[in-house]
Structure formats: C-alpha cells, structure tokens
Amino acid sequence: MGFLLAADGLLVLYIAINLFKIYYKTEWEGLFEAITGYGLGGSSVALFGRVGGGIYTKAADVGADLVGKVERNIPEDDPRNPAVIADNVGDNVGDIAGMGSDLFGSFAESSCAALVVASISSFGTSHDFTAMCFPLLISSMGIVVCLITTLFATDFYEIKEVNQIEPALKRQLTISTALMTLGILLVCFLALPSSFTIYNLGSTPKVVKWWHLFFCVAVGLWAGLIIGYTTEYFTSNAYSPVQDVADSCRTGAATNIIFGLALGYKSVIIPIFAIAVAIYVSFALAVFYGIAVAALGMLSTIATGLAIDAYGPISDNAGGIAEMAGMSHHIRERTDALDAAGNTTAAIGKGFAIGSAALVSLALFGA
C-alpha cells in the first residue's frame, strides 16, 4: 500500500506536468500554477477520507462494543454480533484509507508548492527543468530507499519472539531515514547547480547553495523521525507513560481521564520543538522553498511509514476473522500480539501526517 501510494502520486504528477507542458511550452510559471490543482484535489479527497472515515471508524467500534459487551454480554469479535463486520470495515476506512489520503494530500500540496516557487526562481528563468523537478527527485529517491529498507524486515532480521515485533517495525523507520539522508545528498549534488536564487516573498531573491537544500530536506526528514519516536514513546505499553496511565485507574475513572489528558498535553512538547526547528532552519536557508522541500523530506519515507501505520488495522482484522471463524486460541494470541505492536506504531504515522501538514501550510504561503 505504501509503495502504491508513493509511486501513484509521483507518476500521476509527472504525467500531468508533461501533459500541461504541451500547451504551456517553456512558460514554467503558468504551467506549475495550473498544476497546483493537483494538490487541491488531493486535499479534497483527504478531507472526506479522513473526517468521514474517522467518524465511521469510531461509530462502528463503539457500536459493536456497546451491543456486544454491554447489552448482550458476548465476547469481542463474536460472529453472533453483526456489528463486528462494520468494526473491521471501519478500521480499513479510517485508519488505512483515511491515513493514506491524508498523507497523499500533504505530499501533493508540498510538491506543488515547491514546484511553483522553483518556476519563478532562477530554475525557471534559466529553463533548468531537472532542477525544477527536484521535489519529484526527492520522492523518487524515497521509493528506492524504502524498497531497500524492506529487505531488512524480510531477509536480514528474523523475528523469533513476540517482543521483537515492535522493535523490528521501528527499525525500518530508522534505517530508511539514515539511508534517505545519503540518498538526498546524492540527489542534491547531481541535480542542483552549485549556486542559484530562490524567489523570496516581498524581498530580493535569496542566493542559495546546493547544500542548503540538502540541509532543508534532511532537517525535515529527521524531524519526522523525532516526532515518530516521541509519539511511540508516549503510546507504547513498553514505556512508563502508558504504564502510569494504567496505574492511575486504581483510584477511579476521573483520575485516569485527568492523568491521560495531562499526558497528552505533555507529549506534544518535543514534536512542536522539532517542527519549529525544521521551519526555522529551512526558512533561514532557502525561505519558503526550503519549507516545502523540508515537508517533502518528512514525507520521503512515506512508503515505509504508511506500511507501518497500516500494520495495526490489518492485524486487528486478521484477529477478528480468526475469532469469527472459530480458530484456535493460539492463533488469536498471535494476532493480538501483532495488533498490540501495530497499534503502537500506528501512532507514528499520525505524527508524520500532522507534522508534514504544519510544514505544508506554511510552504503554501510562498506559493
């Protein structure tokens, strides 16, 4: 799913650019302004998929639990409860389709914002089409890097115990980020001129070196990893925050709600600082174009991130099917272990989506 979304988004954008190029020729500003509709379309779909899908997901989940556990006193995922089917479908609609469309919308908008700024900079005036397509090269390198990263999950590391599942998923994100840093260095060195000017809103154009853009992309890339790991720390049952929330239940539901809400407020401190640093560094180096490519850097490992995010809902559905089919309890134990690891790593994808959206919203000011 992750590879399909990244490859489809990149392919359709590249085809659209070449089709518009037939009409606009070398009028780059008009061409890429027309392409901005691609980002608007992606965001429109993301709105319905994320909001509508999320509402359906939670409504089906709560409805299935109410009618099953409270009213009829039957276990979870029991075949006698028809709402179980709606619950399983809801996981796919909200957590897979919704997350995919959300990340795609951010990817499309950041790509379009970077392309528009590039077209009115020295890339456009010198007709350097390769340099103008630098945002697409970032995403292309991300697909290659994520493809290499999957080998570490399938061939190089063998999982023998349940407690190795979650570290294996996180390891993919770390490896893809490290490899992507090297890949971006190569792309910047080969595709960009040594020095160029970037359009600066209301000011004189800013002179930028190729390594400035490398740092912009890299800071977005590593900010995404920091956000992901921080989110995972505050949502995993292997660490103290979740254990403390569970322990707070001893004194009642009110204490649990207060403690959980306070923990949620505290959990956003590090992600906010990471996003702020990424915005400051990228804007200082390459103004709004730097912010746009920083967002693309954060989304460059979208194939791996989305695969990790979809792991939880897929495992949850597998457990529901196993329960409804009356399979052995050993199978259910295994699917529950996979589901527990997947639900923790699913929070990583949500952090990426929100962080990249914050960068994209600022990048659009410069476009």
mmCIF file of C-alpha atoms in Angstrom:
data_model
loop_
_atom_site.group_PDB
_atom_site.id
_atom_site.type_symbol
_atom_site.label_atom_id
_atom_site.label_comp_id
_atom_site.label_asym_id
_atom_site.label_seq_id
_atom_site.Cartn_x
_atom_site.Cartn_y
_atom_site.Cartn_z
ATOM 1 C CA MET A 1 0.000 0.000 0.000
ATOM 2 C CA GLY A 2 2.781 2.441 0.927
ATOM 3 C CA PHE A 3 4.672 1.861 -2.319
ATOM 4 C CA LEU A 4 1.495 2.099 -4.389
ATOM 5 C CA LEU A 5 0.526 5.451 -2.877
ATOM 6 C CA ALA A 6 4.012 6.951 -3.251
ATOM 7 C CA ALA A 7 4.507 5.646 -6.789
ATOM 8 C CA ASP A 8 0.996 6.555 -7.985
ATOM 9 C CA GLY A 9 1.198 10.076 -6.574
ATOM 10 C CA LEU A 10 4.568 10.655 -8.207
ATOM 11 C CA LEU A 11 3.606 9.075 -11.536
ATOM 12 C CA VAL A 12 0.336 10.997 -11.924
ATOM 13 C CA LEU A 13 2.061 14.281 -11.041
ATOM 14 C CA TYR A 14 4.838 13.669 -13.575
ATOM 15 C CA ILE A 15 2.313 12.758 -16.299
ATOM 16 C CA ALA A 16 0.263 15.887 -15.521
ATOM 17 C CA ILE A 17 3.377 18.079 -15.791
ATOM 18 C CA ASN A 18 4.261 16.651 -19.199
ATOM 19 C CA LEU A 19 0.686 16.981 -20.487
ATOM 20 C CA PHE A 20 0.487 20.645 -19.422
ATOM 21 C CA LYS A 21 3.934 21.154 -20.936
ATOM 22 C CA ILE A 22 2.441 20.508 -24.389
ATOM 23 C CA TYR A 23 0.290 23.634 -24.030
ATOM 24 C CA TYR A 24 2.494 25.912 -21.899
ATOM 25 C CA LYS A 25 5.823 25.020 -23.603
ATOM 26 C CA THR A 26 8.501 26.822 -21.550
ATOM 27 C CA GLU A 27 6.127 29.141 -19.700
ATOM 28 C CA TRP A 28 7.034 27.483 -16.410
ATOM 29 C CA GLU A 29 5.145 29.824 -14.090
ATOM 30 C CA GLY A 30 1.809 29.252 -15.831
ATOM 31 C CA LEU A 31 2.465 25.522 -16.108
ATOM 32 C CA PHE A 32 3.130 24.930 -12.423
ATOM 33 C CA GLU A 33 0.373 27.294 -11.314
ATOM 34 C CA ALA A 34 -2.010 25.086 -13.289
ATOM 35 C CA ILE A 35 -0.508 22.011 -11.619
ATOM 36 C CA THR A 36 -1.464 23.349 -8.173
ATOM 37 C CA GLY A 37 -4.947 21.940 -8.774
ATOM 38 C CA TYR A 38 -3.373 18.533 -8.198
ATOM 39 C CA GLY A 39 -2.705 19.438 -4.572
ATOM 40 C CA LEU A 40 -6.214 20.834 -4.105
ATOM 41 C CA GLY A 41 -7.742 17.625 -5.437
ATOM 42 C CA GLY A 42 -5.610 15.508 -3.108
ATOM 43 C CA SER A 43 -6.635 17.610 -0.112
ATOM 44 C CA SER A 44 -10.331 17.392 -1.035
ATOM 45 C CA VAL A 45 -10.207 13.605 -1.112
ATOM 46 C CA ALA A 46 -8.219 13.589 2.138
ATOM 47 C CA LEU A 47 -10.918 15.664 3.855
ATOM 48 C CA PHE A 48 -13.645 13.124 3.097
ATOM 49 C CA GLY A 49 -11.425 10.107 3.713
ATOM 50 C CA ARG A 50 -10.002 11.357 6.996
ATOM 51 C CA VAL A 51 -13.028 13.015 8.566
ATOM 52 C CA GLY A 52 -15.770 10.795 7.161
ATOM 53 C CA GLY A 53 -13.728 7.639 7.545
ATOM 54 C CA GLY A 54 -12.683 8.543 11.080
ATOM 55 C CA ILE A 55 -16.273 9.152 12.188
ATOM 56 C CA TYR A 56 -17.393 5.848 10.671
ATOM 57 C CA THR A 57 -14.481 4.003 12.298
ATOM 58 C CA LYS A 58 -15.251 5.187 15.820
ATOM 59 C CA ALA A 59 -19.024 4.889 15.431
ATOM 60 C CA ALA A 60 -18.690 1.269 14.299
ATOM 61 C CA ASP A 61 -16.153 0.483 17.039
ATOM 62 C CA VAL A 62 -18.227 1.935 19.878
ATOM 63 C CA GLY A 63 -21.456 0.478 18.456
ATOM 64 C CA ALA A 64 -20.006 -3.026 18.232
ATOM 65 C CA ASP A 65 -18.704 -2.854 21.810
ATOM 66 C CA LEU A 66 -21.972 -1.462 23.215
ATOM 67 C CA VAL A 67 -24.270 -4.021 21.651
ATOM 68 C CA GLY A 68 -21.875 -6.904 22.236
ATOM 69 C CA LYS A 69 -20.283 -6.411 25.636
ATOM 70 C CA VAL A 70 -22.860 -4.217 27.407
ATOM 71 C CA GLU A 71 -26.274 -5.253 26.075
ATOM 72 C CA ARG A 72 -25.787 -8.881 25.021
ATOM 73 C CA ASN A 73 -22.770 -9.874 27.123
ATOM 74 C CA ILE A 74 -20.995 -11.632 24.263
ATOM 75 C CA PRO A 75 -17.208 -11.515 23.694
ATOM 76 C CA GLU A 76 -15.401 -9.246 21.264
ATOM 77 C CA ASP A 77 -15.403 -10.247 17.569
ATOM 78 C CA ASP A 78 -18.097 -12.855 18.191
ATOM 79 C CA PRO A 79 -19.846 -13.989 14.959
ATOM 80 C CA ARG A 80 -23.247 -13.508 16.632
ATOM 81 C CA ASN A 81 -22.647 -9.742 16.629
ATOM 82 C CA PRO A 82 -23.188 -8.320 13.093
ATOM 83 C CA ALA A 83 -21.579 -5.023 14.115
ATOM 84 C CA VAL A 84 -18.211 -6.815 14.176
ATOM 85 C CA ILE A 85 -18.166 -6.652 10.362
ATOM 86 C CA ALA A 86 -18.748 -2.891 10.482
ATOM 87 C CA ASP A 87 -15.961 -2.583 13.057
ATOM 88 C CA ASN A 88 -13.468 -4.401 10.830
ATOM 89 C CA VAL A 89 -14.506 -2.389 7.772
ATOM 90 C CA GLY A 90 -14.191 0.817 9.796
ATOM 91 C CA ASP A 91 -10.547 0.054 10.573
ATOM 92 C CA ASN A 92 -9.845 -0.076 6.849
ATOM 93 C CA VAL A 93 -11.826 3.074 6.051
ATOM 94 C CA GLY A 94 -10.447 5.359 8.750
ATOM 95 C CA ASP A 95 -7.018 4.029 9.652
ATOM 96 C CA ILE A 96 -5.851 2.884 6.212
ATOM 97 C CA ALA A 97 -7.786 4.785 3.531
ATOM 98 C CA GLY A 98 -8.080 7.916 5.688
ATOM 99 C CA MET A 99 -4.408 7.976 6.659
ATOM 100 C CA GLY A 100 -3.326 7.231 3.093
ATOM 101 C CA SER A 101 -5.403 10.057 1.636
ATOM 102 C CA ASP A 102 -4.189 12.435 4.368
ATOM 103 C CA LEU A 103 -0.523 11.740 3.641
ATOM 104 C CA PHE A 104 -1.183 11.891 -0.092
ATOM 105 C CA GLY A 105 -2.799 15.317 0.288
ATOM 106 C CA SER A 106 0.243 16.617 2.179
ATOM 107 C CA PHE A 107 2.574 15.093 -0.414
ATOM 108 C CA ALA A 108 0.670 16.656 -3.331
ATOM 109 C CA GLU A 109 0.467 20.106 -1.736
ATOM 110 C CA SER A 110 4.134 20.245 -0.721
ATOM 111 C CA SER A 111 5.208 19.084 -4.192
ATOM 112 C CA CYS A 112 3.044 21.707 -5.913
ATOM 113 C CA ALA A 113 4.216 24.483 -3.565
ATOM 114 C CA ALA A 114 7.870 23.643 -4.232
ATOM 115 C CA LEU A 115 7.307 23.456 -7.998
ATOM 116 C CA VAL A 116 5.583 26.858 -8.122
ATOM 117 C CA VAL A 117 8.360 28.565 -6.145
ATOM 118 C CA ALA A 118 11.009 26.876 -8.315
ATOM 119 C CA SER A 119 9.335 28.069 -11.527
ATOM 120 C CA ILE A 120 9.628 31.757 -10.544
ATOM 121 C CA SER A 121 13.207 31.360 -9.301
ATOM 122 C CA SER A 122 16.420 31.058 -11.291
ATOM 123 C CA PHE A 123 15.479 27.462 -12.190
ATOM 124 C CA GLY A 124 12.626 28.816 -14.301
ATOM 125 C CA THR A 125 14.460 31.743 -15.856
ATOM 126 C CA SER A 126 17.374 29.510 -16.883
ATOM 127 C CA HIS A 127 14.983 26.749 -18.113
ATOM 128 C CA ASP A 128 16.675 24.151 -15.880
ATOM 129 C CA PHE A 129 13.890 21.548 -15.955
ATOM 130 C CA THR A 130 15.883 18.981 -13.948
ATOM 131 C CA ALA A 131 16.436 21.424 -11.080
ATOM 132 C CA MET A 132 12.773 22.470 -11.179
ATOM 133 C CA CYS A 133 11.792 18.806 -10.784
ATOM 134 C CA PHE A 134 13.991 18.470 -7.683
ATOM 135 C CA PRO A 135 10.887 17.862 -5.472
ATOM 136 C CA LEU A 136 9.972 14.871 -7.645
ATOM 137 C CA LEU A 137 13.513 13.521 -7.381
ATOM 138 C CA ILE A 138 13.230 13.594 -3.578
ATOM 139 C CA SER A 139 10.121 11.409 -3.703
ATOM 140 C CA SER A 140 11.702 9.106 -6.293
ATOM 141 C CA MET A 141 14.745 8.538 -4.103
ATOM 142 C CA GLY A 142 12.393 7.848 -1.186
ATOM 143 C CA ILE A 143 10.740 4.982 -3.068
ATOM 144 C CA VAL A 144 14.134 3.415 -3.849
ATOM 145 C CA VAL A 145 15.304 3.777 -0.240
ATOM 146 C CA CYS A 146 12.093 2.275 1.177
ATOM 147 C CA LEU A 147 12.423 -0.635 -1.237
ATOM 148 C CA ILE A 148 15.900 -1.339 0.129
ATOM 149 C CA THR A 149 14.628 -0.933 3.698
ATOM 150 C CA THR A 150 12.028 -3.677 3.257
ATOM 151 C CA LEU A 151 14.867 -6.170 2.811
ATOM 152 C CA PHE A 152 15.911 -5.559 6.418
ATOM 153 C CA ALA A 153 12.432 -6.547 7.595
ATOM 154 C CA THR A 154 12.021 -9.611 5.371
ATOM 155 C CA ASP A 155 15.510 -11.054 4.855
ATOM 156 C CA PHE A 156 18.126 -9.691 7.265
ATOM 157 C CA TYR A 157 16.350 -9.824 10.645
ATOM 158 C CA GLU A 158 14.330 -12.835 11.760
ATOM 159 C CA ILE A 159 11.675 -12.313 14.441
ATOM 160 C CA LYS A 160 11.592 -15.211 16.911
ATOM 161 C CA GLU A 161 9.741 -13.701 19.892
ATOM 162 C CA VAL A 162 6.693 -11.512 20.380
ATOM 163 C CA ASN A 163 8.665 -8.674 21.988
ATOM 164 C CA GLN A 164 10.768 -8.359 18.815
ATOM 165 C CA ILE A 165 7.833 -7.294 16.619
ATOM 166 C CA GLU A 166 7.633 -3.648 17.656
ATOM 167 C CA PRO A 167 11.432 -3.009 17.519
ATOM 168 C CA ALA A 168 11.505 -4.563 14.042
ATOM 169 C CA LEU A 169 8.870 -2.109 12.818
ATOM 170 C CA LYS A 170 10.665 0.871 14.355
ATOM 171 C CA ARG A 171 13.978 -0.315 12.936
ATOM 172 C CA GLN A 172 12.602 0.057 9.418
ATOM 173 C CA LEU A 173 11.838 3.720 10.025
ATOM 174 C CA THR A 174 15.313 4.393 11.417
ATOM 175 C CA ILE A 175 17.089 2.591 8.579
ATOM 176 C CA SER A 176 15.013 4.315 5.894
ATOM 177 C CA THR A 177 15.744 7.736 7.443
ATOM 178 C CA ALA A 178 19.501 7.075 7.580
ATOM 179 C CA LEU A 179 19.635 5.761 4.008
ATOM 180 C CA MET A 180 17.429 8.600 2.770
ATOM 181 C CA THR A 181 19.880 11.151 4.177
ATOM 182 C CA LEU A 182 22.625 9.702 1.985
ATOM 183 C CA GLY A 183 20.256 9.491 -0.986
ATOM 184 C CA ILE A 184 19.236 13.138 -0.669
ATOM 185 C CA LEU A 185 22.897 14.176 -0.538
ATOM 186 C CA LEU A 186 23.442 12.378 -3.847
ATOM 187 C CA VAL A 187 20.329 13.898 -5.469
ATOM 188 C CA CYS A 188 21.225 17.436 -4.367
ATOM 189 C CA PHE A 189 24.780 17.092 -5.660
ATOM 190 C CA LEU A 190 23.740 15.735 -9.071
ATOM 191 C CA ALA A 191 20.505 17.639 -9.808
ATOM 192 C CA LEU A 192 21.144 21.134 -8.446
ATOM 193 C CA PRO A 193 23.548 23.828 -9.673
ATOM 194 C CA SER A 194 26.242 24.942 -7.248
ATOM 195 C CA SER A 195 24.515 28.298 -6.678
ATOM 196 C CA PHE A 196 21.088 29.676 -7.598
ATOM 197 C CA THR A 197 18.475 32.206 -6.484
ATOM 198 C CA ILE A 198 15.128 31.410 -4.859
ATOM 199 C CA TYR A 199 12.067 33.679 -5.007
ATOM 200 C CA ASN A 200 11.530 35.476 -1.700
ATOM 201 C CA LEU A 201 8.073 36.868 -0.970
ATOM 202 C CA GLY A 202 8.239 40.685 -0.954
ATOM 203 C CA SER A 203 12.047 40.797 -0.840
ATOM 204 C CA THR A 204 15.044 40.385 -3.100
ATOM 205 C CA PRO A 205 15.680 36.808 -4.286
ATOM 206 C CA LYS A 206 17.815 34.750 -1.909
ATOM 207 C CA VAL A 207 21.072 33.211 -3.108
ATOM 208 C CA VAL A 208 21.161 29.526 -2.157
ATOM 209 C CA LYS A 209 23.840 26.834 -2.413
ATOM 210 C CA TRP A 210 23.005 23.222 -3.262
ATOM 211 C CA TRP A 211 23.984 22.042 0.210
ATOM 212 C CA HIS A 212 21.493 24.493 1.731
ATOM 213 C CA LEU A 213 18.668 22.486 0.186
ATOM 214 C CA PHE A 214 20.267 19.264 1.419
ATOM 215 C CA PHE A 215 20.052 20.553 4.994
ATOM 216 C CA CYS A 216 16.446 21.683 4.424
ATOM 217 C CA VAL A 217 15.388 18.215 3.291
ATOM 218 C CA ALA A 218 17.472 16.496 5.974
ATOM 219 C CA VAL A 219 16.067 18.600 8.814
ATOM 220 C CA GLY A 220 12.520 17.734 7.724
ATOM 221 C CA LEU A 221 13.462 14.069 7.415
ATOM 222 C CA TRP A 222 14.965 13.809 10.903
ATOM 223 C CA ALA A 223 12.240 15.967 12.448
ATOM 224 C CA GLY A 224 9.766 13.378 11.198
ATOM 225 C CA LEU A 225 11.762 10.599 12.862
ATOM 226 C CA ILE A 226 11.896 12.522 16.150
ATOM 227 C CA ILE A 227 8.134 13.124 16.028
ATOM 228 C CA GLY A 228 7.529 9.451 15.268
ATOM 229 C CA TYR A 229 9.692 8.164 18.108
ATOM 230 C CA THR A 230 8.262 10.671 20.585
ATOM 231 C CA THR A 231 4.736 9.634 19.659
ATOM 232 C CA GLU A 232 5.695 5.974 20.008
ATOM 233 C CA TYR A 233 7.220 6.591 23.454
ATOM 234 C CA PHE A 234 4.031 8.158 24.784
ATOM 235 C CA THR A 235 1.711 5.487 23.306
ATOM 236 C CA SER A 236 3.628 2.212 23.765
ATOM 237 C CA ASN A 237 2.869 -0.044 26.731
ATOM 238 C CA ALA A 238 6.605 -0.767 26.952
ATOM 239 C CA TYR A 239 7.317 2.693 28.402
ATOM 240 C CA SER A 240 6.353 4.452 31.619
ATOM 241 C CA PRO A 241 3.754 6.982 30.291
ATOM 242 C CA VAL A 242 1.220 4.322 29.299
ATOM 243 C CA GLN A 243 2.025 2.271 32.410
ATOM 244 C CA ASP A 244 1.395 5.325 34.593
ATOM 245 C CA VAL A 245 -1.960 5.942 32.889
ATOM 246 C CA ALA A 246 -2.942 2.332 33.554
ATOM 247 C CA ASP A 247 -1.842 2.652 37.181
ATOM 248 C CA SER A 248 -3.957 5.805 37.607
ATOM 249 C CA CYS A 249 -7.087 3.684 37.075
ATOM 250 C CA ARG A 250 -6.682 2.315 40.608
ATOM 251 C CA THR A 251 -8.263 5.470 42.039
ATOM 252 C CA GLY A 252 -11.120 5.673 39.539
ATOM 253 C CA ALA A 253 -12.098 6.813 36.063
ATOM 254 C CA ALA A 254 -11.836 10.535 36.878
ATOM 255 C CA THR A 255 -8.156 10.230 37.811
ATOM 256 C CA ASN A 256 -7.498 8.239 34.670
ATOM 257 C CA ILE A 257 -9.096 10.900 32.439
ATOM 258 C CA ILE A 258 -7.219 13.763 34.122
ATOM 259 C CA PHE A 259 -3.890 11.940 34.046
ATOM 260 C CA GLY A 260 -4.334 10.853 30.427
ATOM 261 C CA LEU A 261 -5.272 14.362 29.288
ATOM 262 C CA ALA A 262 -2.259 15.860 31.072
ATOM 263 C CA LEU A 263 -0.004 13.247 29.497
ATOM 264 C CA GLY A 264 -1.416 14.082 26.077
ATOM 265 C CA TYR A 265 -0.597 17.767 26.539
ATOM 266 C CA LYS A 266 2.932 16.903 27.652
ATOM 267 C CA SER A 267 3.511 14.570 24.711
ATOM 268 C CA VAL A 268 3.327 17.365 22.110
ATOM 269 C CA ILE A 269 6.199 19.440 23.542
ATOM 270 C CA ILE A 270 9.016 17.652 21.706
ATOM 271 C CA PRO A 271 7.125 17.418 18.360
ATOM 272 C CA ILE A 272 6.367 21.158 18.494
ATOM 273 C CA PHE A 273 10.040 21.972 19.067
ATOM 274 C CA ALA A 274 11.058 19.595 16.256
ATOM 275 C CA ILE A 275 8.653 21.272 13.810
ATOM 276 C CA ALA A 276 9.728 24.749 14.948
ATOM 277 C CA VAL A 277 13.417 23.930 14.433
ATOM 278 C CA ALA A 278 12.677 22.443 11.000
ATOM 279 C CA ILE A 279 10.744 25.573 9.966
ATOM 280 C CA TYR A 280 13.406 27.966 11.276
ATOM 281 C CA VAL A 281 16.367 26.164 9.686
ATOM 282 C CA SER A 282 14.693 25.575 6.313
ATOM 283 C CA PHE A 283 13.349 29.146 6.080
ATOM 284 C CA ALA A 284 16.724 30.629 7.034
ATOM 285 C CA LEU A 285 18.492 28.590 4.352
ATOM 286 C CA ALA A 286 16.023 28.704 1.443
ATOM 287 C CA VAL A 287 12.926 30.703 2.533
ATOM 288 C CA PHE A 288 9.554 29.167 1.550
ATOM 289 C CA TYR A 289 11.115 26.764 -0.937
ATOM 290 C CA GLY A 290 13.150 25.332 1.925
ATOM 291 C CA ILE A 291 9.999 24.745 3.991
ATOM 292 C CA ALA A 292 8.333 22.984 1.044
ATOM 293 C CA VAL A 293 11.250 20.605 0.477
ATOM 294 C CA ALA A 294 11.508 20.041 4.255
ATOM 295 C CA ALA A 295 7.904 18.803 4.158
ATOM 296 C CA LEU A 296 8.822 16.562 1.229
ATOM 297 C CA GLY A 297 11.784 15.290 3.228
ATOM 298 C CA MET A 298 9.465 14.362 6.079
ATOM 299 C CA LEU A 299 7.200 12.560 3.598
ATOM 300 C CA SER A 300 10.019 10.988 1.556
ATOM 301 C CA THR A 301 9.813 7.746 3.563
ATOM 302 C CA ILE A 302 6.031 7.656 3.175
ATOM 303 C CA ALA A 303 6.117 4.109 1.751
ATOM 304 C CA THR A 304 7.682 2.701 4.934
ATOM 305 C CA GLY A 305 5.698 4.960 7.261
ATOM 306 C CA LEU A 306 2.358 4.084 5.706
ATOM 307 C CA ALA A 307 3.154 0.364 5.728
ATOM 308 C CA ILE A 308 3.956 0.557 9.448
ATOM 309 C CA ASP A 309 0.775 2.549 10.067
ATOM 310 C CA ALA A 310 -1.396 0.010 8.231
ATOM 311 C CA TYR A 311 0.136 -2.875 10.186
ATOM 312 C CA GLY A 312 -2.205 -2.412 13.167
ATOM 313 C CA PRO A 313 -5.580 -2.366 11.337
ATOM 314 C CA ILE A 314 -4.560 -5.320 9.170
ATOM 315 C CA SER A 315 -3.564 -7.358 12.252
ATOM 316 C CA ASP A 316 -6.784 -6.326 14.004
ATOM 317 C CA ASN A 317 -8.862 -7.511 11.052
ATOM 318 C CA ALA A 318 -6.942 -10.794 10.961
ATOM 319 C CA GLY A 319 -7.730 -11.321 14.643
ATOM 320 C CA GLY A 320 -11.412 -10.563 14.067
ATOM 321 C CA ILE A 321 -11.613 -13.039 11.191
ATOM 322 C CA ALA A 322 -9.836 -15.695 13.282
ATOM 323 C CA GLU A 323 -12.313 -15.187 16.130
ATOM 324 C CA MET A 324 -15.383 -15.289 13.888
ATOM 325 C CA ALA A 325 -14.091 -18.407 12.131
ATOM 326 C CA GLY A 326 -13.657 -20.192 15.458
ATOM 327 C CA MET A 327 -9.938 -20.806 15.017
ATOM 328 C CA SER A 328 -7.589 -21.950 17.774
ATOM 329 C CA HIS A 329 -6.882 -19.585 20.666
ATOM 330 C CA HIS A 330 -3.175 -19.835 19.796
ATOM 331 C CA ILE A 331 -3.890 -18.024 16.524
ATOM 332 C CA ARG A 332 -5.815 -15.334 18.373
ATOM 333 C CA GLU A 333 -2.902 -14.849 20.783
ATOM 334 C CA ARG A 334 -0.550 -14.301 17.859
ATOM 335 C CA THR A 335 -2.847 -11.836 16.113
ATOM 336 C CA ASP A 336 -3.329 -9.968 19.407
ATOM 337 C CA ALA A 337 0.453 -9.638 19.755
ATOM 338 C CA LEU A 338 0.692 -8.310 16.204
ATOM 339 C CA ASP A 339 -2.236 -5.962 16.825
ATOM 340 C CA ALA A 340 -0.674 -4.580 20.018
ATOM 341 C CA ALA A 341 2.584 -3.804 18.205
ATOM 342 C CA GLY A 342 0.712 -2.367 15.228
ATOM 343 C CA ASN A 343 -1.471 -0.073 17.327
ATOM 344 C CA THR A 344 1.629 1.430 18.928
ATOM 345 C CA THR A 345 3.455 2.014 15.655
ATOM 346 C CA ALA A 346 0.245 3.357 14.064
ATOM 347 C CA ALA A 347 0.676 6.476 16.174
ATOM 348 C CA ILE A 348 3.938 7.137 14.308
ATOM 349 C CA GLY A 349 2.025 7.639 11.054
ATOM 350 C CA LYS A 350 -0.326 10.130 12.703
ATOM 351 C CA GLY A 351 2.675 12.148 13.886
ATOM 352 C CA PHE A 352 4.079 12.247 10.355
ATOM 353 C CA ALA A 353 0.730 13.369 8.935
ATOM 354 C CA ILE A 354 0.298 16.240 11.390
ATOM 355 C CA GLY A 355 3.942 17.365 11.237
ATOM 356 C CA SER A 356 4.047 17.428 7.455
ATOM 357 C CA ALA A 357 0.709 19.269 7.306
ATOM 358 C CA ALA A 358 2.151 22.019 9.526
ATOM 359 C CA LEU A 359 5.114 22.473 7.175
ATOM 360 C CA VAL A 360 2.915 22.356 4.067
ATOM 361 C CA SER A 361 0.559 25.036 5.390
ATOM 362 C CA LEU A 362 3.497 27.444 5.720
ATOM 363 C CA ALA A 363 5.024 26.450 2.380
ATOM 364 C CA LEU A 364 1.772 27.346 0.613
ATOM 365 C CA PHE A 365 2.199 30.981 1.733
ATOM 366 C CA GLY A 366 5.229 31.242 -0.514
ATOM 367 C CA ALA A 367 3.494 29.652 -3.479
#
